[in-house]
XYZ file of C-alpha atoms in Angstrom:
781
model
C -13.542 -24.641 -15.693
C -14.036 -21.502 -13.815
C -12.520 -21.285 -10.069
C -13.306 -19.048 -7.321
C -10.900 -18.930 -4.516
C -12.473 -18.451 -0.961
C -9.634 -19.046 1.459
C -11.876 -18.430 4.539
C -14.442 -20.324 3.268
C -11.863 -23.094 3.026
C -10.861 -23.067 6.416
C -11.970 -24.924 9.457
C -12.437 -22.604 12.512
C -11.771 -24.041 15.932
C -14.377 -22.277 17.993
C -16.336 -23.213 21.308
C -16.626 -26.511 22.032
C -15.146 -28.074 18.547
C -13.631 -27.380 15.492
C -16.299 -26.413 12.719
C -15.763 -27.569 8.776
C -16.845 -24.570 6.707
C -17.808 -25.050 2.990
C -18.730 -22.826 0.202
C -22.364 -22.823 -0.174
C -23.989 -25.092 -2.584
C -25.571 -22.085 -4.391
C -22.293 -20.039 -4.850
C -20.443 -23.094 -5.870
C -22.716 -24.012 -8.562
C -22.840 -20.349 -10.116
C -19.048 -20.349 -10.054
C -18.650 -23.664 -11.313
C -15.968 -24.142 -8.426
C -13.828 -27.317 -8.529
C -13.379 -28.005 -4.800
C -10.014 -29.904 -5.542
C -8.252 -26.586 -6.416
C -9.176 -25.077 -2.775
C -5.990 -24.675 -0.701
C -5.347 -27.417 2.180
C -7.403 -26.962 5.053
C -6.104 -24.517 7.531
C -7.306 -23.167 11.072
C -8.435 -19.709 12.077
C -8.738 -20.150 15.693
C -11.265 -17.503 17.295
C -10.604 -19.590 20.784
C -6.870 -18.779 20.420
C -7.615 -14.969 19.801
C -10.366 -15.031 22.776
C -7.869 -16.462 25.041
C -4.790 -14.107 23.949
C -7.135 -11.275 24.314
C -8.279 -12.308 27.811
C -4.736 -12.640 28.834
C -3.778 -8.945 27.708
C -7.226 -7.759 29.269
C -6.303 -9.119 32.744
C -2.855 -7.806 32.687
C -3.635 -4.238 31.146
C -6.754 -4.170 33.398
C -8.640 -1.590 31.114
C -11.279 -1.821 28.148
C -9.512 -2.522 24.638
C -9.985 -0.877 21.100
C -10.819 -3.127 18.141
C -7.450 -2.893 17.207
C -5.824 -3.643 20.015
C -7.940 -7.072 20.362
C -6.878 -8.111 17.136
C -3.115 -6.878 17.051
C -2.602 -8.410 20.859
C -4.757 -11.264 19.794
C -1.976 -12.152 17.668
C 0.768 -12.027 19.960
C 3.558 -14.716 20.078
C 3.851 -14.332 23.837
C 0.794 -12.568 25.428
C 1.697 -13.700 29.085
C 5.375 -11.779 28.746
C 5.011 -9.369 26.110
C 5.799 -5.929 27.005
C 2.649 -3.713 25.897
C 3.377 -0.164 25.797
C 1.329 1.855 23.007
C 3.894 4.029 21.046
C 6.887 2.553 22.774
C 7.660 -1.169 22.614
C 8.122 -3.523 19.954
C 5.392 -6.328 19.458
C 6.124 -9.885 18.525
C 3.442 -10.797 16.167
C 2.137 -14.006 14.254
C 0.043 -12.774 11.579
C -2.216 -15.288 9.629
C -1.133 -14.935 6.320
C 1.107 -13.193 3.655
C 0.066 -11.335 0.286
C 2.559 -9.962 -2.331
C 1.959 -8.424 -5.322
C 3.942 -9.180 -8.465
C 6.315 -6.047 -8.270
C 7.485 -6.763 -4.703
C 7.149 -10.712 -4.833
C 9.856 -10.767 -7.044
C 12.370 -9.371 -4.490
C 10.622 -11.321 -1.707
C 10.730 -14.580 -3.111
C 14.571 -14.120 -4.353
C 14.563 -13.220 -0.282
C 13.035 -16.387 0.445
C 14.903 -18.467 -1.877
C 18.346 -16.935 -0.323
C 16.947 -18.173 3.292
C 17.110 -21.863 2.227
C 14.142 -22.600 3.699
C 12.053 -25.289 2.009
C 8.564 -24.108 1.892
C 6.587 -21.128 3.635
C 5.277 -21.575 7.154
C 2.188 -19.788 6.758
C -0.809 -19.494 3.782
C 0.636 -16.999 1.336
C -0.056 -15.575 -1.969
C 1.260 -13.850 -4.954
C -0.944 -11.804 -7.236
C -0.176 -10.195 -10.787
C -1.235 -6.801 -11.176
C 1.260 -4.272 -10.975
C 3.311 -5.052 -14.588
C 0.306 -4.593 -16.975
C 0.535 -1.485 -18.808
C -2.985 0.383 -19.721
C -2.726 1.277 -23.346
C -5.177 0.443 -25.646
C -7.895 -1.506 -23.508
C -8.101 -4.424 -21.238
C -7.523 -7.561 -23.455
C -5.137 -6.021 -25.331
C -2.954 -4.498 -22.790
C -3.526 -7.811 -20.759
C -1.985 -9.838 -24.083
C 0.906 -7.649 -24.242
C 1.646 -7.759 -20.616
C 1.859 -11.824 -20.434
C 4.405 -11.514 -23.337
C 6.550 -9.132 -22.400
C 6.692 -10.058 -18.803
C 6.830 -13.797 -19.507
C 9.859 -14.602 -17.570
C 9.015 -12.712 -14.450
C 5.536 -14.480 -14.481
C 7.116 -17.954 -15.384
C 9.539 -17.019 -12.079
C 6.650 -16.116 -9.727
C 4.835 -19.427 -10.681
C 7.422 -21.583 -10.292
C 8.715 -19.994 -7.100
C 4.948 -20.337 -5.642
C 4.733 -24.003 -6.626
C 8.041 -24.830 -5.264
C 7.524 -23.177 -2.000
C 3.859 -23.567 -1.479
C 2.633 -19.979 -2.496
C -0.701 -19.702 -4.156
C -0.675 -17.733 -7.390
C -3.042 -15.270 -8.964
C -2.069 -15.361 -12.722
C -2.150 -11.907 -14.372
C -5.658 -10.823 -15.228
C -6.829 -11.954 -11.991
C -7.339 -8.344 -10.545
C -5.629 -6.066 -7.966
C -4.295 -7.796 -4.875
C -6.302 -5.753 -2.210
C -9.636 -6.528 -4.258
C -8.721 -10.042 -4.556
C -7.875 -10.189 -0.527
C -11.283 -8.453 0.345
C -12.923 -10.961 -1.672
C -11.429 -14.064 -0.370
C -8.952 -13.891 2.556
C -9.845 -10.882 4.540
C -12.433 -11.457 7.350
C -13.177 -10.280 10.909
C -10.287 -10.611 13.267
C -7.616 -11.891 10.501
C -4.277 -10.191 10.663
C -2.700 -10.229 7.554
C 0.568 -8.515 6.002
C 0.908 -7.945 2.432
C 3.926 -6.290 0.380
C 1.878 -3.026 -0.799
C 1.153 0.221 1.486
C -2.688 -0.315 0.740
C -2.847 -3.716 2.175
C -4.997 -1.893 5.159
C -7.993 -1.978 2.409
C -8.723 -5.304 4.107
C -9.804 -3.345 7.159
C -13.171 -2.593 5.495
C -13.840 -6.148 6.830
C -12.829 -5.967 10.167
C -9.407 -7.365 9.198
C -5.899 -5.816 10.623
C -3.865 -5.840 7.181
C -0.489 -3.996 7.492
C 1.550 -3.008 4.272
C 5.281 -4.008 4.953
C 8.387 -4.642 2.725
C 9.512 -7.912 1.166
C 11.978 -8.713 4.414
C 9.202 -8.509 6.812
C 7.178 -10.812 4.355
C 10.054 -13.480 4.442
C 9.881 -13.195 8.203
C 6.414 -14.179 8.518
C 6.912 -16.991 5.795
C 10.100 -18.428 7.548
C 7.624 -18.702 10.673
C 9.485 -16.234 12.804
C 7.418 -14.253 14.670
C 7.008 -10.452 13.151
C 7.967 -7.281 14.958
C 5.706 -4.056 14.847
C 5.913 -1.338 17.200
C 2.954 -1.235 19.587
C 0.592 0.955 17.498
C -1.178 4.039 18.992
C -4.496 4.199 18.388
C -6.463 7.118 16.858
C -10.204 6.971 16.991
C -12.414 8.285 14.150
C -16.268 8.636 15.669
C -18.824 8.999 12.776
C -22.298 10.306 13.417
C -25.189 10.963 10.854
C -25.037 9.290 7.805
C -23.967 9.339 4.148
C -26.528 10.521 1.496
C -26.648 12.395 -1.944
C -23.348 13.031 -3.599
C -21.227 12.321 -0.344
C -19.217 8.626 -0.839
C -16.991 7.151 1.808
C -14.233 8.207 -0.037
C -15.048 11.669 1.383
C -14.488 10.729 4.615
C -10.976 9.692 4.142
C -10.383 12.588 1.965
C -11.733 14.615 5.014
C -9.432 12.928 7.275
C -6.157 13.327 5.316
C -6.933 16.851 5.256
C -6.988 16.857 9.148
C -4.040 14.224 10.018
C -1.896 15.355 6.880
C 0.371 12.513 5.165
C 2.297 12.149 8.473
C -0.509 12.669 11.036
C -1.207 9.041 11.294
C 2.321 7.782 11.523
C 2.716 5.193 14.235
C -0.952 4.733 14.849
C -3.606 2.295 13.963
C -7.159 4.661 12.722
C -10.185 2.924 14.191
C -13.354 4.213 12.749
C -16.300 3.879 15.302
C -19.683 5.522 16.124
C -23.195 4.994 14.571
C -22.559 6.468 11.525
C -20.694 3.269 10.574
C -23.666 1.597 9.475
C -24.329 4.255 7.018
C -21.435 3.063 4.972
C -21.042 -0.373 2.766
C -18.360 -3.115 3.374
C -16.430 -1.930 0.211
C -17.062 1.890 1.129
C -15.180 0.848 4.624
C -12.057 -0.817 2.439
C -12.139 2.363 0.445
C -11.222 4.602 3.564
C -8.935 2.074 5.121
C -6.953 1.662 1.889
C -6.515 5.580 1.689
C -5.386 5.747 5.389
C -2.059 4.802 4.105
C -1.818 8.258 2.963
C -1.949 9.484 6.435
C 1.103 7.493 7.422
C -1.365 5.169 9.410
C 0.233 1.529 10.369
C -3.283 0.444 8.844
C -7.216 1.422 9.645
C -9.890 -0.652 10.656
C -13.719 -0.765 11.158
C -15.898 -2.867 13.719
C -17.888 -5.905 12.759
C -21.490 -4.980 11.436
C -24.505 -6.148 9.410
C -22.592 -4.731 6.046
C -19.461 -6.942 6.595
C -22.151 -9.523 7.233
C -24.115 -9.066 3.827
C -20.500 -8.990 2.068
C -19.406 -12.037 3.345
C -22.564 -13.784 2.436
C -22.556 -12.421 -1.253
C -19.035 -13.614 -1.480
C -20.068 -17.090 -0.470
C -18.820 -16.920 3.021
C -21.909 -16.890 4.756
C -20.739 -19.455 7.295
C -18.046 -17.068 8.487
C -20.680 -14.469 9.481
C -22.353 -16.628 11.349
C -19.161 -17.384 13.297
C -18.298 -13.559 13.328
C -22.076 -13.165 14.869
C -21.326 -16.043 17.443
C -17.839 -13.899 18.402
C -19.294 -10.207 17.813
C -17.704 -8.887 21.157
C -14.291 -9.868 19.847
C -14.528 -7.976 16.803
C -16.062 -4.495 18.244
C -14.103 -2.169 20.473
C -14.938 -2.644 24.184
C -17.287 -0.038 25.944
C -14.783 2.886 27.453
C -11.852 2.038 25.700
C -9.506 4.928 25.414
C -7.899 6.503 21.981
C -4.644 8.660 22.026
C -6.683 10.887 19.638
C -10.256 11.360 18.744
C -11.592 12.864 15.382
C -15.184 13.483 15.381
C -17.015 13.696 11.727
C -20.753 14.543 11.332
C -21.672 12.579 8.199
C -24.579 14.454 7.590
C -22.639 17.733 7.551
C -19.770 16.061 5.321
C -19.790 17.495 1.573
C -17.941 15.815 -1.451
C -14.119 16.538 -1.690
C -11.163 16.539 -4.142
C -7.774 16.617 -2.812
C -4.477 17.997 -4.573
C -2.820 18.506 -6.836
C 0.798 16.683 -6.085
C -0.270 15.451 -2.608
C -3.245 13.625 -0.910
C -3.977 15.631 1.832
C -4.543 19.089 0.315
C -8.358 18.815 0.968
C -10.630 21.064 -0.776
C -14.459 20.947 -1.029
C -15.812 20.002 -4.425
C -17.849 23.420 -4.442
C -14.723 25.437 -3.774
C -11.972 23.783 -6.009
C -12.769 26.011 -8.975
C -12.274 29.097 -7.336
C -9.195 27.701 -5.621
C -7.742 26.508 -9.231
C -8.284 29.864 -10.635
C -6.457 31.678 -7.880
C -3.420 29.279 -8.227
C -3.265 28.712 -11.702
C -3.981 25.223 -12.116
C -5.455 24.199 -15.763
C -9.414 23.983 -15.346
C -9.515 21.891 -18.226
C -10.004 17.936 -17.086
C -8.098 16.042 -19.685
C -8.728 12.733 -18.167
C -10.801 11.097 -15.610
C -9.620 7.757 -14.067
C -12.167 5.335 -12.146
C -11.208 2.223 -10.369
C -8.023 1.229 -8.844
C -7.775 -0.523 -5.539
C -9.240 1.939 -3.456
C -12.648 2.447 -5.453
C -13.323 -0.344 -7.986
C -16.229 -2.150 -5.865
C -19.602 -3.090 -7.752
C -21.124 -0.136 -5.592
C -18.379 2.303 -7.123
C -19.250 1.137 -10.786
C -22.778 1.430 -10.524
C -23.002 4.824 -8.752
C -20.716 6.046 -11.490
C -22.701 4.275 -14.311
C -25.738 5.809 -12.996
C -24.356 9.297 -13.847
C -22.749 8.285 -17.099
C -26.808 6.955 -18.157
C -28.179 10.373 -17.233
C -25.641 11.992 -19.590
C -26.268 9.636 -22.341
C -30.001 9.976 -21.888
C -29.394 13.690 -22.730
C -27.277 12.895 -25.711
C -24.336 13.584 -23.874
C -20.998 11.839 -23.889
C -17.792 12.555 -21.547
C -15.801 15.664 -22.410
C -12.854 14.666 -21.125
C -10.970 11.031 -21.812
C -12.689 8.567 -19.401
C -10.932 5.293 -18.333
C -12.323 2.522 -15.910
C -9.990 -0.206 -14.102
C -11.935 -2.744 -12.539
C -10.801 -4.341 -9.481
C -10.981 -7.945 -10.288
C -12.004 -10.483 -12.757
C -15.155 -10.903 -10.247
C -15.811 -7.099 -10.745
C -15.092 -6.834 -14.467
C -17.418 -10.101 -15.275
C -20.108 -8.802 -12.857
C -20.401 -5.415 -14.521
C -20.273 -6.765 -17.912
C -22.849 -9.048 -17.098
C -25.142 -6.300 -15.625
C -24.615 -3.511 -18.606
C -22.259 -1.252 -16.525
C -19.328 -1.435 -18.555
C -21.691 -1.231 -22.033
C -22.694 2.377 -20.120
C -19.136 3.383 -19.654
C -18.061 2.371 -23.446
C -21.320 4.424 -24.700
C -20.436 7.052 -22.539
C -16.842 7.545 -24.086
C -14.999 5.417 -21.758
C -12.377 2.544 -22.155
C -12.397 -0.250 -19.921
C -8.866 -1.231 -18.866
C -7.480 -4.471 -17.574
C -8.053 -5.521 -14.131
C -4.596 -4.316 -12.834
C -3.486 -1.545 -11.146
C -2.887 0.666 -14.320
C -2.441 4.493 -14.409
C -2.531 4.488 -10.383
C 0.876 3.256 -10.198
C 2.067 4.850 -13.215
C 1.470 1.982 -15.640
C -0.113 4.374 -18.411
C 1.375 5.024 -21.919
C -0.324 8.260 -21.872
C -0.370 9.994 -25.474
C -2.365 13.058 -25.230
C -0.280 15.507 -24.110
C 3.615 15.848 -24.125
C 5.762 15.659 -20.928
C 6.034 19.095 -19.497
C 2.682 20.237 -20.942
C 0.639 21.490 -17.952
C -2.919 19.595 -17.399
C -5.372 18.135 -15.097
C -6.395 14.752 -14.384
C -8.876 13.664 -11.972
C -8.843 10.139 -10.420
C -10.667 7.815 -7.977
C -6.760 6.681 -7.111
C -5.499 7.045 -3.500
C -2.035 8.881 -4.417
C -1.245 11.901 -6.433
C 2.590 12.512 -5.916
C 4.392 14.460 -8.484
C 4.531 12.490 -12.084
C 3.374 9.629 -10.106
C 0.635 8.384 -12.960
C 1.718 9.590 -16.173
C 5.676 10.715 -15.247
C 4.825 14.233 -16.332
C 5.988 16.370 -13.593
C 3.625 19.183 -15.242
C 0.453 16.931 -14.662
C -1.994 18.305 -12.026
C -3.531 14.930 -10.444
C -6.475 15.186 -7.897
C -7.718 12.351 -6.216
C -11.718 12.212 -5.378
C -14.593 9.623 -5.247
C -15.664 7.808 -8.648
C -18.693 9.750 -8.908
C -17.162 13.190 -8.872
C -14.563 12.034 -11.163
C -17.233 10.670 -13.403
C -19.271 14.135 -12.921
C -15.965 15.833 -13.938
C -15.264 14.023 -16.943
C -18.799 14.527 -18.216
C -18.341 18.404 -17.459
C -15.012 18.204 -18.947
C -13.891 21.050 -16.343
C -12.517 21.267 -12.606
C -14.925 24.078 -11.856
C -17.930 22.051 -12.102
C -20.201 21.540 -8.990
C -22.311 18.709 -9.610
C -24.615 19.586 -6.309
C -25.433 22.979 -8.226
C -24.358 23.129 -11.712
C -26.240 22.484 -14.845
C -24.869 20.774 -17.912
C -26.185 21.668 -21.612
C -27.507 18.935 -23.645
C -26.746 18.961 -27.333
C -30.315 19.942 -27.871
C -29.811 23.016 -25.781
C -31.453 21.794 -22.956
C -30.112 22.886 -19.189
C -29.964 20.221 -16.924
C -28.682 18.599 -13.523
C -27.420 15.297 -12.459
C -29.495 13.424 -10.146
C -27.179 12.352 -7.014
C -25.549 8.933 -8.095
C -27.014 5.663 -7.097
C -26.208 2.013 -7.030
C -26.804 -1.207 -5.263
C -24.417 -2.060 -3.018
C -24.045 -5.722 -4.305
C -25.550 -7.543 -7.162
C -28.947 -8.562 -7.017
C -27.950 -11.598 -9.262
C -25.097 -12.402 -7.270
C -21.289 -11.928 -8.262
C -19.878 -13.522 -11.790
C -16.550 -14.811 -10.772
C -15.410 -14.780 -14.667
C -12.471 -16.797 -15.421
C -10.355 -19.184 -13.616
C -7.180 -16.939 -12.657
C -5.866 -18.990 -9.459
C -3.135 -21.482 -9.373
C -2.563 -23.768 -6.412
C 0.706 -24.933 -5.305
C 1.365 -28.638 -5.301
C 1.455 -30.286 -1.899
C 4.978 -31.253 -2.561
C 7.165 -28.823 -4.600
C 10.379 -29.802 -3.175
C 11.393 -31.297 -6.516
C 10.573 -28.612 -8.898
C 13.163 -26.110 -10.125
C 13.238 -22.370 -10.338
C 15.790 -20.817 -12.765
C 17.094 -17.756 -12.894
C 19.288 -17.055 -15.875
C 22.471 -15.104 -14.860
C 22.116 -13.074 -18.274
C 18.875 -11.756 -17.540
C 18.000 -8.345 -17.298
C 14.735 -9.085 -15.022
C 15.827 -11.274 -12.797
C 19.058 -11.558 -10.462
C 19.652 -13.928 -7.560
C 20.736 -11.742 -4.605
C 24.204 -11.922 -2.876
C 24.622 -11.350 1.024
C 25.220 -7.737 1.774
C 28.617 -7.110 3.861
C 28.726 -7.274 7.562
C 29.142 -4.323 9.905
C 33.094 -3.909 10.320
C 32.648 -3.580 14.142
C 33.920 0.324 14.089
C 32.455 3.657 13.839
C 31.157 4.972 10.232
C 33.754 7.306 9.235
C 34.399 10.096 6.923
C 31.249 9.283 4.642
C 30.481 11.524 1.684
C 26.935 13.244 1.631
C 25.794 11.742 -1.516
C 22.857 14.145 -1.796
C 20.991 16.581 0.784
C 17.305 16.202 -0.572
C 15.111 19.090 -0.429
C 11.387 18.848 0.548
C 9.221 15.806 -0.050
C 10.927 12.846 -0.782
C 8.499 9.690 -1.068
C 9.575 6.266 -2.441
C 8.500 7.542 -5.653
C 11.104 9.670 -5.644
C 13.863 7.247 -4.299
C 12.677 4.356 -6.527
C 10.319 5.134 -9.236
C 7.595 2.755 -10.642
C 6.163 3.049 -14.111
C 8.875 1.598 -16.572
C 11.107 0.700 -13.805
C 8.683 -1.785 -12.714
C 10.164 -4.193 -15.129
C 13.362 -4.260 -13.150
C 12.004 -5.218 -9.610
C 13.357 -8.473 -9.797
C 17.036 -7.258 -10.675
C 18.653 -5.528 -7.827
C 21.618 -4.072 -10.016
C 19.314 -2.773 -12.701
C 16.835 -1.226 -10.469
C 19.288 0.557 -8.835
C 19.497 3.001 -11.612
C 16.861 4.804 -10.604
C 17.896 5.504 -7.228
C 16.940 8.927 -6.010
C 16.526 10.128 -9.483
C 13.269 12.140 -8.362
C 14.768 13.544 -5.305
C 15.386 17.386 -5.218
C 18.901 18.441 -4.657
C 19.150 20.924 -2.093
C 22.660 22.406 -3.802
C 20.770 22.963 -7.051
C 17.199 22.312 -6.925
C 17.726 20.227 -9.745
C 16.857 16.124 -9.943
C 19.236 13.544 -10.790
C 21.986 16.364 -10.700
C 24.858 15.987 -8.404
C 28.348 16.714 -7.762
C 30.645 13.924 -7.702
C 33.137 15.175 -5.014
C 35.940 12.667 -6.795
C 36.022 14.418 -9.476
C 34.356 17.622 -9.738
C 31.826 16.499 -12.431
C 28.189 16.610 -12.307
C 26.011 13.432 -12.842
C 22.951 11.030 -12.092
C 22.577 10.077 -8.667
C 22.960 6.322 -9.404
C 25.937 7.252 -11.176
C 27.828 9.025 -8.701
C 26.860 6.548 -5.952
C 28.425 3.606 -8.148
C 31.369 5.661 -8.902
C 31.941 6.117 -4.811
C 31.197 2.504 -4.342
C 34.047 1.611 -7.042
C 36.431 3.787 -5.349
C 35.779 2.730 -1.550
C 33.874 5.768 -0.562
C 30.735 4.905 1.645
C 27.880 7.601 1.766
C 24.713 8.862 3.588
C 21.948 10.691 2.153
C 20.614 13.329 4.135
C 16.752 14.192 4.015
C 13.810 16.274 5.107
C 10.402 15.363 7.091
C 8.537 12.038 6.524
C 11.195 10.618 4.293
C 10.017 7.543 2.371
C 6.358 7.911 2.791
C 4.193 6.400 -0.091
C 4.546 3.087 -1.469
C 5.907 0.024 0.885
C 8.508 -0.621 -1.769
C 12.005 -2.028 -0.429
C 13.793 -1.082 -3.438
C 13.965 2.388 -2.004
C 16.140 0.775 0.761
C 17.764 -2.252 -1.322
C 19.198 0.198 -3.705
C 21.134 2.440 -1.580
C 22.640 -0.656 0.369
C 23.500 -2.132 -3.022
C 25.358 0.910 -3.930
C 27.175 1.733 -0.915
C 25.034 3.934 1.222
C 25.427 3.373 5.156
C 23.246 5.902 6.406
C 20.211 7.795 6.125
C 19.836 10.906 8.263
C 16.735 13.013 7.912
C 14.115 14.828 10.117
C 11.598 11.952 10.401
C 10.684 8.935 8.562
C 7.747 7.176 7.640
C 7.111 3.880 9.000
C 7.559 1.280 6.373
C 10.758 2.991 4.848
C 12.241 3.031 8.239
C 11.852 -0.329 8.906
C 12.996 -1.468 5.427
C 16.227 0.267 5.738
C 16.717 -1.498 9.063
C 15.836 -4.523 7.460
C 18.760 -4.098 4.730
C 21.468 -3.354 7.087
C 21.153 0.282 6.853
C 21.124 3.077 9.723
C 17.971 5.138 9.623
C 18.500 8.125 11.944
C 16.872 11.484 13.075
C 18.318 14.582 13.762
C 17.601 15.082 17.409
C 17.182 18.980 16.724
C 15.394 18.911 13.298
C 17.333 22.650 12.678
C 20.467 20.411 12.582
C 19.636 19.833 8.963
C 20.570 23.133 7.743
C 24.089 22.706 9.200
C 24.901 19.943 6.925
C 26.405 20.676 3.412
C 26.001 18.815 0.638
C 30.033 18.751 0.339
C 30.426 17.612 3.909
C 31.989 14.510 5.317
C 30.231 12.512 8.188
C 31.641 10.289 10.760
C 28.673 8.591 12.899
C 30.026 7.490 16.646
C 28.711 5.454 19.167
C 28.017 2.225 17.082
C 30.592 0.345 19.367
C 28.310 0.781 22.145
C 25.019 0.702 20.270
C 22.118 0.064 22.120
C 18.199 0.787 22.046
C 17.530 3.861 23.624
C 20.843 5.665 23.275
C 21.395 8.277 20.627
C 24.301 7.952 18.123
C 26.281 11.352 17.060
C 27.574 12.363 14.046
C 30.763 14.595 13.647
C 30.171 16.708 10.400
C 33.224 18.245 8.655
C 32.993 21.049 6.395
C 35.073 21.827 3.658
C 36.333 24.820 5.415
C 37.933 22.572 7.989
C 35.136 23.575 10.468
C 33.128 20.869 12.393
C 29.584 20.467 14.087
C 28.734 17.502 16.430
C 24.892 16.626 15.819
C 22.861 14.169 18.046
C 21.158 11.386 16.271
C 18.384 9.507 17.347
C 17.102 5.998 16.293
C 14.593 3.666 16.949
C 16.448 0.337 16.877
C 15.646 -2.394 19.463
C 17.955 -5.306 20.332
C 16.942 -7.451 17.533
C 17.336 -4.998 14.935
C 20.999 -4.068 16.251
C 21.635 -7.601 15.367
C 20.353 -6.978 11.834
C 22.786 -4.172 11.427
C 25.782 -6.384 12.829
C 25.189 -9.097 10.516
C 24.528 -6.878 7.691
C 21.058 -7.389 6.902
C 18.155 -9.262 8.669
C 18.212 -12.064 6.136
C 21.846 -12.269 7.171
C 20.839 -12.500 10.722
C 18.199 -15.286 9.582
C 20.790 -17.360 7.935
C 23.308 -17.046 11.202
C 20.449 -18.421 13.478
C 19.613 -21.534 11.281
């Protein structure tokens, strides 16, 4: 029996003068053949509580609030006494729920098991989307993934059942699409162990990407800490039309703010132009907000969200949102820390890349730029879908272009792949004929999973090192991310532009002005894309893919074999010695961009995400060594030999040598993967010293007992040599706001003393002293 999991529509909402029970609409229930017994236990979403907290804070601050402030401050643990200062203080928050994708859920659940707690304190779910490799096509790839990942899936399923966590099976779809379809709603606060969790902002939610240790805090019922975000306002005027899509808004904003311009801030969209964007289009914009370093992004509640809620069986939620609309829109006269204005009437289609998602180009100019830069013009593969752009509207607009080509007797000149975002999207586009159009134009429909977007792509059309161009509707395009080939020039754009370029087969094709040539010699232009925002026949929920945890799972067993190479129970990290950290060896001085992909690669390494020792064999293998401009080649200062970064780190650890990493700007941008923090800690690292950090990675390092430190003077980066030894002083008097110092000993006997800044608060200093946040949690039990 097919089951459609509608968390919000299963909730009782305590509003006004009493609690109001919500039910899935009878029509939707009949269509989906929903078994009500499979729904999660009744939970509560209390708008009264949200309103009460907001009222308390507004009286204290005596000013209008932005939308994001209302939702964030509305979830304060102690609204009466919490110190609130944007960009400075740390907030203690009570998120409503947790979501984890399978690659990060392994370590999160292993940490939760280590906590000794019997059951999660808030509604939580696991989503199997990262471990399915794109190879042949949807069905066969899914069957293969279930076979080779059986041990991991069994672990996640049994751990979920024992500890009260819902389990979305492989084939369900991508975590962020499932959240949008089921769990996001205006005013909710959700944290997810994936950097693109902000996707839910398209439905008026505050959804924030975190590391697994943060998820453990929330699942344990501990208030979650977040530095009080600044708020960047993006005012939209005009309306989208023609070839311009929601994706172009965030591509343009990324070009303005760059990959670190949103760090420490929530991006809040507002203005009359918002109403021209569909709910799923707003989700696309919020999703890719992760690429500018934003804490999250959000849109105000409007009629487009209402239509989406109704279409996904949550009409009563939209009615309640209507009743509380003042809570889920910004106050008149609220102030932003930065304001960007975009006129959508003037916005043109964009394409960003290669190698970074903030290098923005108008589509009309990318051909000339590519020729000037020597980028390959031939488009080898066009890829649409992913968590960013796999909605029904996205698929419909792309299919409208593919249909035009087919009507002229054309197929795609480039390879073309389609990744549905969820089982519901897959089933609906198959029913409505979109999948057939994609197949007929030469496309392959892949599994409902992340696939090539995260490097799960068994690509065979080019050799590693062969220079080539691909265009995607994904969100991220770091070097070698999609196919492990550092010579692949990956560009991100809208699914409509991807489809047009795949048909034309060349990067210098501008669909607004250029003509295609049909097999009969006829010249024709593609008409602007069109597609229904939501399916006229309603969504087809497809196959049953949700496993609900039993009411009592305490007697269930979760077995981890001691001989497994996929899973490994965790051992506590050692506590701080109580002394300054002396004579630590510089393991590597990293040159230039160092994302979490560089620190802990995905792709084939995903299979080891539940085994800390094995996954540590990829630590920093993609980072560029400043000493020789090589990757994964550093000098072992104990024996003078060159080796891989993990190998040298292991040798240092075996010989009792602590080490540090030195890095550049925005260190750790990209994914939320906490393995990029766990691995250095596991292999003997003590501190990461850089010019600046990305938000999630800095927090992850703190959680694991490492010291994330920044140069007070960024030029001090140049004073450190790869063979230096560093002593960090001031730890015996370690307090918030007081810098530490580094004594840098050079090989020639000279020394430099540098000032190092940190952002630790009192709680986080306790994590460091205990050896990790998890250790500290156990101390307090």
